Amino acid sequence: MFINITIEISGERLDIRIDSEQIIGQTLCVLRERNILPSDFATPNYFHSRLNQRPVSAYMTFAEENIFDGDILSMIHP
């Protein structure tokens, strides 16, 4: 199933449509490969889900972390 979400990174907002079975961190790798994110961008370990109001792991899939349509994931700085 595909979901529409927003990813917030360093004040930038990216609206994407993604397969919910995709690993969150792999999504960022694809965005780097397509030059949407800088090539030196380091994938964080965690994001904050606005809908769920909790941290989510970049090493899990969107489905495993219960990320649904309309969610906003904000990067959590280490």
C-alpha positions as a LaTeX table, in Angstrom:
\begin{tabular}{lrrr}
\hline
Residue & $x$ (\AA) & $y$ (\AA) & $z$ (\AA) \\
\hline
Met1 & 0.00 & 0.00 & 0.00 \\
Phe2 & 1.28 & 3.45 & $-0.85$ \\
Ile3 & 1.13 & 6.33 & 1.61 \\
Asn4 & 1.60 & 10.09 & 1.24 \\
Ile5 & 3.78 & 11.65 & 3.92 \\
Thr6 & 5.95 & 14.70 & 4.56 \\
Ile7 & 9.55 & 14.46 & 5.69 \\
Glu8 & 11.06 & 17.49 & 7.43 \\
Ile9 & 14.83 & 17.76 & 7.28 \\
Ser10 & 16.75 & 20.89 & 8.31 \\
Gly11 & 13.76 & 23.15 & 7.77 \\
Glu12 & 12.95 & 21.67 & 4.35 \\
Arg13 & 9.71 & 19.78 & 3.71 \\
Leu14 & 9.54 & 16.94 & 1.20 \\
Asp15 & 6.14 & 15.54 & 0.25 \\
Ile16 & 6.51 & 11.98 & $-0.99$ \\
Arg17 & 4.40 & 8.98 & $-1.95$ \\
Ile18 & 6.03 & 5.76 & $-0.81$ \\
Asp19 & 5.35 & 2.05 & $-0.34$ \\
Ser20 & 4.52 & 1.46 & 3.32 \\
Glu21 & 6.75 & $-1.66$ & 3.26 \\
Gln22 & 9.82 & 0.46 & 2.43 \\
Ile23 & 12.40 & 0.91 & 5.19 \\
Ile24 & 12.39 & 4.55 & 6.29 \\
Gly25 & 16.18 & 4.96 & 6.00 \\
Gln26 & 16.23 & 3.43 & 2.51 \\
Thr27 & 13.80 & 6.11 & 1.41 \\
Leu28 & 16.40 & 8.74 & 2.30 \\
Cys29 & 19.05 & 6.83 & 0.34 \\
Val30 & 16.83 & 6.98 & $-2.74$ \\
Leu31 & 16.28 & 10.73 & $-2.22$ \\
Arg32 & 20.08 & 11.20 & $-2.04$ \\
Glu33 & 20.61 & 9.15 & $-5.21$ \\
Arg34 & 18.10 & 11.37 & $-7.03$ \\
Asn35 & 19.88 & 14.52 & $-5.77$ \\
Ile36 & 16.86 & 15.60 & $-3.76$ \\
Leu37 & 19.01 & 15.48 & $-0.62$ \\
Pro38 & 22.70 & 16.44 & $-0.50$ \\
Ser39 & 25.07 & 13.54 & $-1.17$ \\
Asp40 & 26.76 & 14.09 & 2.21 \\
Phe41 & 23.47 & 13.95 & 4.14 \\
Ala42 & 23.71 & 11.42 & 6.99 \\
Thr43 & 20.56 & 9.39 & 7.68 \\
Pro44 & 19.43 & 9.90 & 11.28 \\
Asn45 & 18.58 & 6.90 & 13.46 \\
Tyr46 & 15.20 & 8.33 & 14.48 \\
Phe47 & 12.41 & 10.56 & 13.25 \\
His48 & 9.51 & 12.02 & 15.20 \\
Ser49 & 6.04 & 11.08 & 13.96 \\
Arg50 & 3.59 & 13.96 & 14.37 \\
Leu51 & 0.49 & 11.74 & 14.14 \\
Asn52 & 1.76 & 9.17 & 16.63 \\
Gln53 & 3.65 & 11.71 & 18.79 \\
Arg54 & 6.62 & 9.39 & 19.27 \\
Pro55 & 10.03 & 8.57 & 17.81 \\
Val56 & 10.22 & 6.07 & 14.97 \\
Ser57 & 13.29 & 4.11 & 13.88 \\
Ala58 & 14.84 & 4.72 & 10.46 \\
Tyr59 & 15.64 & 0.98 & 10.40 \\
Met60 & 12.00 & $-0.13$ & 10.38 \\
Thr61 & 9.39 & 0.05 & 7.61 \\
Phe62 & 6.70 & 2.71 & 7.56 \\
Ala63 & 4.11 & $-0.04$ & 8.20 \\
Glu64 & 6.03 & $-1.47$ & 11.18 \\
Glu65 & 6.16 & 2.00 & 12.73 \\
Asn66 & 2.44 & 2.63 & 12.02 \\
Ile67 & 3.10 & 5.56 & 9.70 \\
Phe68 & $-0.02$ & 6.41 & 7.69 \\
Asp69 & $-1.21$ & 8.95 & 5.11 \\
Gly70 & $-0.74$ & 12.53 & 6.16 \\
Asp71 & 1.95 & 11.91 & 8.77 \\
Ile72 & 4.91 & 14.28 & 9.09 \\
Leu73 & 8.27 & 12.79 & 10.02 \\
Ser74 & 10.78 & 15.24 & 11.49 \\
Met75 & 14.43 & 14.35 & 11.78 \\
Ile76 & 15.67 & 13.92 & 15.35 \\
His77 & 19.22 & 15.20 & 15.73 \\
Pro78 & 21.55 & 13.03 & 17.81 \\
\hline
\end{tabular}
